[in-house]
Tab-separated table of C-alpha atoms and ligand atoms in Angstrom:
chain	number	residue	atom	x	y	z
N	1	MET	CA	248.227	-92.219	26.065
N	2	SER	CA	245.995	-89.186	26.753
N	3	LEU	CA	244.954	-86.906	29.693
N	4	ARG	CA	241.727	-85.443	30.598
N	5	GLY	CA	241.380	-82.576	32.998
N	6	ALA	CA	238.987	-80.209	34.247
N	7	GLU	CA	239.838	-76.645	36.204
N	8	ARG	CA	238.039	-74.153	37.888
N	9	VAL	CA	240.106	-70.767	37.611
N	10	ARG	CA	239.232	-67.790	39.747
N	11	VAL	CA	241.123	-64.278	38.496
N	12	VAL	CA	240.503	-60.848	39.497
N	13	ASN	CA	240.516	-58.200	36.967
N	14	ARG	CA	243.554	-56.011	37.755
N	15	SER	CA	243.818	-54.092	34.236
N	16	GLY	CA	242.028	-51.308	35.397
N	17	ARG	CA	239.476	-51.469	32.457
N	18	ALA	CA	236.354	-53.675	31.639
N	19	LEU	CA	237.320	-56.455	29.650
N	20	SER	CA	234.817	-58.579	27.337
N	21	GLU	CA	237.102	-61.388	26.993
N	22	VAL	CA	239.847	-63.808	28.627
N	23	TYR	CA	242.638	-65.639	27.038
N	24	PHE	CA	244.076	-68.997	27.838
N	25	ARG	CA	247.135	-70.843	26.561
N	26	LEU	CA	247.182	-74.446	25.701
N	27	TYR	CA	250.941	-74.627	25.306
N	28	PRO	CA	251.478	-78.181	24.285
N	29	SER	CA	249.390	-77.342	20.989
N	30	ALA	CA	251.922	-74.829	19.943
N	31	GLY	CA	253.884	-77.485	18.423
N	32	ARG	CA	257.895	-76.353	18.109
N	33	LEU	CA	259.526	-77.064	21.256
N	34	TYR	CA	256.711	-79.188	22.593
N	35	GLY	CA	256.942	-81.530	19.805
N	36	PRO	CA	253.478	-83.451	18.283
N	37	ALA	CA	251.469	-82.917	21.326
N	38	ARG	CA	248.041	-81.851	20.936
N	39	MET	CA	245.743	-80.333	23.678
N	40	GLU	CA	242.121	-79.955	23.078
N	41	LEU	CA	239.541	-77.686	25.108
N	42	GLY	CA	236.042	-78.792	25.581
N	43	ARG	CA	233.068	-77.240	27.628
N	44	VAL	CA	233.823	-73.649	29.072
N	45	THR	CA	231.220	-72.323	31.474
N	46	ASP	CA	230.863	-69.378	33.958
N	47	ASP	CA	230.355	-69.794	37.553
N	48	TRP	CA	226.620	-70.197	36.800
N	49	GLY	CA	227.169	-73.058	34.327
N	50	ARG	CA	226.289	-70.943	31.422
N	51	PRO	CA	228.398	-72.324	28.650
N	52	LEU	CA	230.739	-69.627	27.068
N	53	ASP	CA	231.784	-69.530	23.439
N	54	TRP	CA	235.625	-69.710	22.837
N	55	ALA	CA	237.675	-69.948	19.558
N	56	GLU	CA	241.455	-70.685	18.777
N	57	GLY	CA	243.535	-67.682	17.949
N	58	ALA	CA	246.351	-67.367	15.451
N	59	ASP	CA	248.315	-69.836	17.084
N	60	ALA	CA	246.808	-73.260	18.324
N	61	SER	CA	248.170	-72.575	21.982
N	62	VAL	CA	246.085	-69.538	22.042
N	63	VAL	CA	242.360	-69.701	23.217
N	64	ARG	CA	239.934	-66.600	23.541
N	65	VAL	CA	237.004	-67.090	25.635
N	66	ALA	CA	234.032	-64.317	25.157
N	67	LEU	CA	232.482	-63.257	28.304
N	68	PRO	CA	228.663	-62.683	28.122
N	69	ASP	CA	229.171	-59.682	30.719
N	70	ALA	CA	231.519	-56.863	31.149
N	71	TRP	CA	234.286	-58.014	33.619
N	72	ARG	CA	234.681	-55.038	35.796
N	73	PRO	CA	237.904	-53.782	37.169
N	74	GLY	CA	238.583	-55.386	40.688
N	75	GLU	CA	235.938	-58.269	39.908
N	76	ALA	CA	236.640	-61.801	40.411
N	77	LEU	CA	235.871	-64.046	37.549
N	78	MET	CA	235.043	-67.715	37.977
N	79	LEU	CA	235.412	-70.151	35.172
N	80	TYR	CA	235.272	-73.864	34.403
N	81	LEU	CA	237.204	-75.472	31.644
N	82	GLU	CA	237.272	-79.271	30.467
N	83	TRP	CA	240.017	-80.454	28.325
N	84	ARG	CA	241.959	-83.343	26.993
N	85	ALA	CA	245.319	-83.796	25.639
N	86	ASP	CA	247.396	-86.476	23.482
N	87	ILE	CA	250.674	-87.468	25.138
N	88	PRO	CA	253.073	-88.627	22.701
N	89	VAL	CA	254.865	-91.816	23.230
N	90	GLU	CA	258.357	-92.395	22.168
N	91	GLY	CA	258.506	-95.216	20.031
N	92	GLU	CA	255.243	-94.960	18.294
N	93	ARG	CA	256.947	-92.338	16.123
N	94	PRO	CA	260.311	-91.026	15.451
N	95	TRP	CA	261.507	-88.492	17.614
N	96	THR	CA	264.176	-85.894	16.661
N	97	ARG	CA	265.321	-82.364	18.028
N	98	GLU	CA	263.276	-80.882	15.694
N	99	GLN	CA	260.199	-82.306	17.438
N	100	GLY	CA	260.855	-80.258	20.459
N	101	TYR	CA	262.470	-80.762	24.071
N	102	GLY	CA	260.517	-84.020	25.156
N	103	ILE	CA	258.871	-82.208	27.954
N	104	PHE	CA	255.584	-83.257	26.927
N	105	ARG	CA	255.645	-86.923	26.389
N	106	GLN	CA	256.189	-90.475	27.619
N	107	ALA	CA	259.634	-91.840	27.075
N	108	LYS	CA	261.828	-94.310	28.875
N	109	GLY	CA	259.220	-95.061	31.670
N	110	LEU	CA	258.820	-91.293	32.542
N	111	THR	CA	256.141	-89.148	31.518
N	112	LEU	CA	256.572	-85.432	31.568
N	113	LEU	CA	253.691	-82.963	31.401
N	114	ALA	CA	255.038	-79.580	30.874
N	115	GLU	CA	251.995	-76.812	30.864
N	116	TRP	CA	249.514	-79.631	30.733
N	117	PHE	CA	246.300	-77.553	31.639
N	118	PRO	CA	245.043	-74.382	30.028
N	119	MET	CA	246.926	-71.509	31.632
N	120	LEU	CA	245.596	-68.147	32.071
N	121	ALA	CA	247.475	-65.665	29.703
N	122	VAL	CA	249.206	-62.544	31.007
N	123	TYR	CA	247.366	-59.303	30.695
N	124	GLU	CA	249.502	-56.135	30.858
N	125	GLY	CA	249.869	-52.607	29.703
N	126	GLU	CA	247.675	-52.311	26.540
N	127	GLY	CA	246.477	-56.024	26.504
N	128	TRP	CA	246.930	-59.928	26.554
N	129	ARG	CA	250.016	-61.239	26.078
N	130	LEU	CA	249.797	-63.906	23.262
N	131	ASP	CA	253.463	-64.357	22.048
N	132	ALA	CA	254.241	-67.092	19.715
N	133	VAL	CA	256.102	-70.034	21.357
N	134	PRO	CA	259.674	-69.608	20.193
N	135	ASP	CA	261.838	-72.065	18.731
N	136	TRP	CA	264.450	-71.956	21.679
N	137	GLY	CA	264.427	-70.686	25.340
N	138	ASP	CA	261.519	-70.794	27.673
N	139	PRO	CA	258.044	-70.574	26.427
N	140	VAL	CA	255.986	-69.594	29.354
N	141	TYR	CA	255.620	-66.273	30.503
N	142	SER	CA	252.956	-66.403	33.589
N	143	GLU	CA	251.983	-64.933	36.781
N	144	ILE	CA	251.869	-66.324	40.278
N	145	ALA	CA	248.904	-68.289	41.380
N	146	PHE	CA	247.849	-70.821	43.922
N	147	TYR	CA	247.027	-74.345	42.636
N	148	GLU	CA	245.104	-76.977	44.270
N	149	VAL	CA	245.376	-80.112	42.141
N	150	TRP	CA	243.976	-83.660	42.114
N	151	PHE	CA	245.811	-85.900	39.796
N	152	THR	CA	244.665	-89.355	39.115
N	153	ALA	CA	247.498	-91.770	37.855
N	154	PRO	CA	247.554	-95.204	37.366
N	155	GLU	CA	248.399	-97.400	40.546
N	156	GLY	CA	252.184	-97.949	41.153
N	157	TYR	CA	252.927	-94.793	39.872
N	158	THR	CA	255.189	-91.960	41.750
N	159	VAL	CA	253.727	-88.527	40.887
N	160	ILE	CA	256.149	-85.768	41.202
N	161	ALA	CA	254.769	-82.178	41.151
N	162	THR	CA	255.027	-78.834	42.102
N	163	GLY	CA	254.071	-78.180	45.687
N	164	SER	CA	253.270	-80.820	48.304
N	165	GLU	CA	251.324	-83.726	48.151
N	166	VAL	CA	248.806	-83.581	50.944
N	167	ALA	CA	246.421	-86.694	50.410
N	168	SER	CA	246.049	-89.736	48.263
N	169	GLN	CA	243.134	-92.180	47.668
N	170	ALA	CA	243.030	-95.273	45.564
N	171	SER	CA	239.592	-95.671	43.195
N	172	ALA	CA	238.558	-97.771	40.429
N	173	HIS	CA	240.465	-95.163	38.102
N	174	GLY	CA	243.948	-95.156	40.018
N	175	VAL	CA	245.293	-93.304	42.508
N	176	THR	CA	244.152	-89.781	43.100
N	177	HIS	CA	246.795	-87.476	44.676
N	178	ALA	CA	246.115	-84.375	46.115
N	179	PHE	CA	248.523	-81.492	45.761
N	180	LEU	CA	248.713	-78.060	46.968
N	181	SER	CA	251.231	-75.324	45.891
N	182	GLY	CA	252.339	-72.058	47.367
N	183	PRO	CA	252.457	-69.178	45.108
N	184	ALA	CA	253.635	-70.489	41.882
N	185	ARG	CA	254.052	-69.727	37.981
N	186	ASP	CA	253.298	-72.999	36.888
N	187	PHE	CA	252.149	-76.524	38.047
N	188	PHE	CA	254.606	-79.361	36.538
N	189	VAL	CA	253.687	-82.961	36.771
N	190	ALA	CA	255.697	-86.093	35.855
N	191	LEU	CA	254.759	-89.656	36.595
N	192	SER	CA	256.611	-93.112	36.484
N	193	PRO	CA	256.555	-96.205	37.798
N	194	SER	CA	260.157	-96.857	37.807
N	195	LEU	CA	262.052	-93.972	38.955
N	196	LYS	CA	264.224	-94.403	42.454
N	197	VAL	CA	264.012	-91.360	44.909
N	198	ALA	CA	266.807	-90.235	47.328
N	199	SER	CA	265.897	-87.723	49.690
N	200	ALA	CA	267.761	-85.157	52.179
N	201	ARG	CA	266.834	-82.457	54.438
N	202	VAL	CA	268.196	-78.706	54.141
N	203	GLY	CA	266.835	-77.013	57.265
N	204	ASP	CA	262.861	-77.200	56.694
N	205	ILE	CA	263.254	-78.048	53.015
N	206	SER	CA	262.691	-81.595	51.882
N	207	LEU	CA	264.959	-82.244	48.678
N	208	ARG	CA	264.501	-85.632	46.523
N	209	SER	CA	266.326	-86.585	43.626
N	210	TYR	CA	264.594	-89.071	41.346
N	211	ALA	CA	266.516	-91.281	38.962
N	212	TYR	CA	266.572	-94.441	36.882
N	213	PRO	CA	267.164	-97.466	39.095
N	214	GLU	CA	270.369	-98.186	37.112
N	215	HIS	CA	271.623	-94.415	37.836
N	216	GLY	CA	271.374	-94.478	41.516
N	217	ALA	CA	274.923	-93.079	41.959
N	218	ALA	CA	274.449	-90.344	39.486
N	219	GLY	CA	270.950	-89.833	41.561
N	220	ALA	CA	272.670	-89.456	44.877
N	221	GLU	CA	275.347	-86.977	43.098
N	222	ALA	CA	272.563	-84.783	41.966
N	223	LEU	CA	270.986	-84.971	45.438
N	224	ALA	CA	274.391	-83.865	47.057
N	225	ALA	CA	274.827	-80.975	44.384
N	226	GLY	CA	271.261	-79.717	45.214
N	227	LYS	CA	271.857	-79.865	48.938
N	228	ASP	CA	274.970	-77.689	48.519
N	229	ALA	CA	273.191	-75.349	46.015
N	230	LEU	CA	270.118	-74.854	48.179
N	231	GLY	CA	272.614	-73.943	51.022
N	232	VAL	CA	274.801	-71.601	48.954
N	233	PHE	CA	271.626	-69.777	47.409
N	234	ASN	CA	269.611	-69.564	50.944
N	235	ALA	CA	272.806	-67.907	52.405
N	236	ARG	CA	273.663	-65.722	49.074
N	237	PHE	CA	270.516	-64.705	48.029
N	238	GLY	CA	267.800	-65.053	50.859
N	239	PRO	CA	265.727	-68.369	51.613
N	240	TYR	CA	264.115	-70.739	49.322
N	241	LEU	CA	260.519	-70.152	50.249
N	242	TYR	CA	258.880	-73.678	49.851
N	243	ARG	CA	258.795	-76.963	51.375
N	244	GLU	CA	259.915	-79.176	48.844
N	245	LEU	CA	262.200	-79.493	45.971
N	246	ASP	CA	262.517	-82.472	43.712
N	247	ILE	CA	265.266	-83.062	41.123
N	248	VAL	CA	264.321	-85.449	38.224
N	249	GLU	CA	266.594	-87.296	35.791
N	250	ALA	CA	264.547	-86.804	32.447
N	251	PRO	CA	265.398	-87.949	28.871
N	252	LEU	CA	265.412	-84.415	27.600
N	253	ILE	CA	266.305	-83.653	23.900
N	254	GLY	CA	268.853	-80.706	23.200
N	255	LEU	CA	268.620	-79.665	26.641
N	256	LEU	CA	270.644	-80.315	29.812
N	257	GLY	CA	268.103	-79.163	32.178
N	258	MET	CA	264.530	-77.201	32.444
N	259	GLU	CA	263.183	-75.618	35.609
N	260	TYR	CA	259.627	-75.394	36.939
N	261	PRO	CA	258.480	-74.444	40.309
N	262	GLY	CA	259.626	-76.669	42.974
N	263	VAL	CA	260.809	-79.449	40.291
N	264	VAL	CA	263.933	-79.342	38.189
N	265	LEU	CA	264.568	-81.591	35.481
N	266	VAL	CA	268.235	-82.683	34.545
N	267	SER	CA	268.970	-84.750	31.530
N	268	ASP	CA	269.599	-88.455	31.805
N	269	ALA	CA	272.617	-87.675	29.570
N	270	LEU	CA	274.257	-86.085	32.774
N	271	HIS	CA	273.524	-88.925	35.060
N	272	THR	CA	276.934	-90.837	34.498
N	273	PRO	CA	280.102	-90.697	36.475
N	274	ALA	CA	281.760	-89.383	33.292
N	275	GLU	CA	279.595	-86.313	33.393
N	276	LYS	CA	279.732	-85.536	37.285
N	277	TRP	CA	280.943	-81.589	36.783
N	278	ARG	CA	277.839	-81.075	34.163
N	279	LEU	CA	275.579	-82.689	36.385
N	280	ASP	CA	276.668	-80.816	39.282
N	281	VAL	CA	276.539	-77.435	37.536
N	282	THR	CA	273.244	-78.027	35.709
N	283	THR	CA	271.472	-79.174	38.877
N	284	ALA	CA	272.914	-75.935	40.431
N	285	HIS	CA	271.829	-73.686	37.482
N	286	GLU	CA	268.000	-75.097	37.548
N	287	ILE	CA	267.724	-74.968	41.065
N	288	ALA	CA	269.166	-71.075	40.813
N	289	HIS	CA	265.956	-70.852	38.707
N	290	GLN	CA	263.702	-71.348	41.850
N	291	TRP	CA	265.077	-67.735	42.723
N	292	TRP	CA	265.200	-66.367	39.491
N	293	TYR	CA	262.110	-67.265	37.609
N	294	GLY	CA	260.414	-69.088	40.326
N	295	VAL	CA	260.012	-66.300	43.283
N	296	VAL	CA	261.393	-63.488	41.378
N	297	GLY	CA	259.306	-63.620	38.032
N	298	ASN	CA	260.503	-61.862	34.595
N	299	ASP	CA	259.202	-61.673	31.139
N	300	ILE	CA	261.096	-64.495	29.758
N	301	LEU	CA	260.631	-63.692	26.085
N	302	ARG	CA	261.576	-60.102	26.215
N	303	GLU	CA	264.097	-60.048	29.121
N	304	PRO	CA	265.272	-63.815	29.156
N	305	TRP	CA	268.959	-62.557	30.626
N	306	LEU	CA	267.037	-61.610	33.667
N	307	ASP	CA	266.602	-65.543	34.613
N	308	GLU	CA	269.136	-67.145	32.577
N	309	ALA	CA	272.194	-64.617	33.159
N	310	LEU	CA	271.453	-64.936	36.741
N	311	ALA	CA	271.025	-68.873	36.863
N	312	THR	CA	274.358	-69.124	35.059
N	313	PHE	CA	275.997	-66.693	36.960
N	314	SER	CA	274.597	-68.600	40.284
N	315	SER	CA	275.926	-71.690	39.306
N	316	GLY	CA	279.196	-70.112	39.334
N	317	VAL	CA	278.502	-68.909	42.870
N	318	TYR	CA	277.711	-72.383	43.503
N	319	VAL	CA	280.858	-73.815	42.300
N	320	GLN	CA	282.999	-71.348	43.968
N	321	ASP	CA	281.533	-71.505	47.439
N	322	ILE	CA	281.440	-75.381	47.479
N	323	MET	CA	284.343	-76.545	45.216
N	324	GLY	CA	286.753	-73.596	45.583
N	325	GLY	CA	288.477	-70.712	43.683
N	326	GLU	CA	290.294	-73.090	41.013
N	327	ALA	CA	287.128	-74.936	40.139
N	328	PHE	CA	285.675	-71.768	39.616
N	329	ARG	CA	288.259	-70.299	37.329
N	330	SER	CA	287.894	-73.430	35.165
N	331	GLN	CA	284.179	-72.808	35.030
N	332	TYR	CA	284.765	-69.201	34.291
N	333	ALA	CA	287.387	-70.032	31.573
N	334	GLN	CA	284.583	-72.315	29.813
N	335	TRP	CA	282.160	-69.285	29.748
N	336	MET	CA	285.275	-67.212	28.301
N	337	GLU	CA	285.836	-69.702	25.722
N	338	ARG	CA	282.214	-69.855	24.315
N	339	TYR	CA	281.893	-66.350	24.472
N	340	GLU	CA	285.070	-65.665	22.637
N	341	THR	CA	284.235	-68.121	20.122
N	342	GLY	CA	280.948	-66.109	19.516
N	343	GLN	CA	282.991	-62.802	19.259
N	344	ARG	CA	285.079	-64.346	16.597
N	345	ASN	CA	282.249	-65.326	14.604
N	346	GLY	CA	280.385	-62.140	15.204
N	347	THR	CA	277.433	-63.737	16.850
N	348	VAL	CA	277.295	-62.279	20.058
N	349	GLY	CA	274.487	-59.999	20.730
N	350	ALA	CA	273.614	-57.870	23.480
N	351	VAL	CA	272.673	-59.617	26.981
N	352	THR	CA	269.440	-57.649	27.273
N	353	TRP	CA	267.779	-58.657	23.629
N	354	PRO	CA	264.715	-60.395	23.514
N	355	VAL	CA	264.838	-63.998	22.806
N	356	GLY	CA	263.132	-63.425	19.232
N	357	ARG	CA	265.905	-61.275	18.270
N	358	PHE	CA	268.577	-64.234	18.133
N	359	ARG	CA	269.416	-65.938	14.999
N	360	SER	CA	270.161	-69.147	16.542
N	361	SER	CA	269.935	-71.386	19.919
N	362	TRP	CA	273.706	-70.925	19.877
N	363	ASP	CA	273.660	-67.366	19.771
N	364	TYR	CA	271.090	-66.827	22.330
N	365	VAL	CA	272.779	-69.262	24.884
N	366	THR	CA	276.414	-67.798	24.002
N	367	THR	CA	275.008	-64.250	24.857
N	368	VAL	CA	272.124	-64.467	27.424
N	369	TYR	CA	273.745	-67.155	29.611
N	370	TYR	CA	277.465	-66.844	29.090
N	371	LYS	CA	277.929	-63.247	28.361
N	372	GLY	CA	275.393	-62.460	30.852
N	373	ALA	CA	277.357	-64.355	33.509
N	374	ILE	CA	280.429	-62.738	32.638
N	375	ALA	CA	278.965	-59.546	32.715
N	376	LEU	CA	277.459	-60.028	36.074
N	377	GLN	CA	280.852	-61.776	37.541
N	378	THR	CA	282.686	-58.875	36.293
N	379	LEU	CA	280.308	-56.322	38.017
N	380	ARG	CA	280.801	-58.120	41.100
N	381	ALA	CA	284.431	-57.836	40.959
N	382	GLU	CA	284.051	-54.344	40.023
N	383	ILE	CA	281.735	-53.118	43.080
N	384	GLY	CA	282.753	-55.793	45.651
N	385	ASP	CA	280.770	-58.748	46.935
N	386	ASP	CA	279.212	-56.670	49.783
N	387	ALA	CA	277.486	-54.279	47.691
N	388	PHE	CA	276.702	-56.993	44.757
N	389	PHE	CA	275.044	-59.501	46.883
N	390	ARG	CA	273.245	-56.909	48.974
N	391	ALA	CA	271.657	-55.650	45.660
N	392	LEU	CA	270.769	-59.303	44.925
N	393	ARG	CA	269.041	-59.777	48.072
N	394	ARG	CA	267.228	-56.612	47.698
N	395	TYR	CA	265.869	-57.801	44.326
N	396	TYR	CA	264.850	-60.893	45.804
N	397	GLU	CA	263.057	-59.730	48.773
N	398	ARG	CA	261.412	-56.607	46.718
N	399	SER	CA	260.375	-58.578	43.811
N	400	ARG	CA	259.257	-61.707	45.131
N	401	PHE	CA	256.059	-63.292	43.412
N	402	GLN	CA	256.092	-60.284	41.293
N	403	VAL	CA	257.571	-59.860	37.291
N	404	ALA	CA	260.859	-58.032	37.950
N	405	ARG	CA	262.111	-55.638	35.173
N	406	GLY	CA	265.786	-55.551	34.180
N	407	GLN	CA	266.274	-51.949	34.885
N	408	GLY	CA	265.044	-52.410	38.373
N	409	LEU	CA	268.070	-55.014	38.780
N	410	LEU	CA	270.500	-52.804	37.229
N	411	ASP	CA	268.955	-49.825	39.396
N	412	LEU	CA	269.709	-51.394	42.807
N	413	LEU	CA	273.209	-52.581	41.790
N	414	GLU	CA	273.985	-48.922	41.080
N	415	GLU	CA	272.304	-47.763	44.139
N	416	GLU	CA	274.315	-50.290	46.544
N	417	ALA	CA	277.567	-49.686	44.455
N	418	GLY	CA	276.969	-45.935	45.574
N	419	ARG	CA	278.157	-44.839	41.883
N	420	ASP	CA	277.078	-44.297	38.492
N	421	LEU	CA	277.380	-47.608	36.496
N	422	ASP	CA	275.801	-46.390	33.226
N	423	ALA	CA	279.064	-46.856	30.974
N	424	PHE	CA	279.507	-50.584	32.490
N	425	PHE	CA	276.050	-51.290	31.821
N	426	ARG	CA	276.222	-49.842	28.282
N	427	GLN	CA	279.171	-51.893	27.309
N	428	TRP	CA	278.276	-55.009	29.269
N	429	PHE	CA	274.464	-55.426	29.103
N	430	PHE	CA	273.056	-53.181	26.357
N	431	SER	CA	275.836	-53.420	23.628
N	432	GLU	CA	276.685	-56.202	21.112
T	501	ZN	ZN1	268.156	-71.833	32.725
């Protein structure tokens, strides 16, 4: 199965210096957690149609485009790129956890297309961020952009995507769906001829849950959890800023869920009555990422705790506010059990470590998700709900559409607490 695409990118040079090159990431070509996918860049031109030279970087996911003229500070650059990609199909070759999360492939009647287009790399500080894709955690560090997407799929397919579908038209090639996003860090697409949808409204927000036809009850459960989570997070952190949110049952590998702007994936393994608890909590965790990662961005490679600890903590806020104190105590006990197991094994790091410093996915999750959530919950108890949630609301308001820094959040918490928390931060966030 394959994909062909063309994109026009407009970007302003905000680096403060003249640049002679621009970098794109073709993430699915990185292998690792993307599996055996392959993306190939074709023609690249400037706004005048002049062909530009490009070359692959050290990592197959990195492409450097040479600019013929200096790109001056404050100046807008328009580039046109064409590309194609092979979408691996499950069944055509064996698939194991070593072959990635399954986020760029066709399997079980669903095609997941994570990072299916060349994405502009982030320029910051002294240069372009061209980090290798890690073996675990989230791979994509990107900035906010507005997307206008025309996606042509075979007739009879539902196209689930970031943003809102504003038009569709049939042609000889299939059906072209037009989407507009608000400010978004990525544009995710999934397509399927078979998933069934259930929908609900939360205020102005249209919430949808897509599930396999035989998992209708679990799809309805995910929808109910999503509705509750949206309500809790709107009230606790500040309003969700988009019109739509989609929850999608997906055959993920080695993952319970994955977040994209406006779309969250929840593992098909959780879409059974026996997994109701983990389905609810995972749905809430992934939806919390719309606040922590989506609206408030962070450097997911160097400060992964800033979205993962907050999303895990937020799933606890959802449990406590919706299911009550007893349910939350049992969730907290699960966090503690995992953390204490890690402590006994001597594999717990510091919450604020970068993803690359952990020796395994297990250590990373134990530290960043669970110890991180325990740290935030302990701090909440220490400084009180009023100060704690005031700080989070200010963080959400102040950092929206930006890339936040961990120290900025800690400073806000300290400010709202009205006292010095250095010793607490050292113990819970900066120490092993
Ligand atoms: Zn997460």
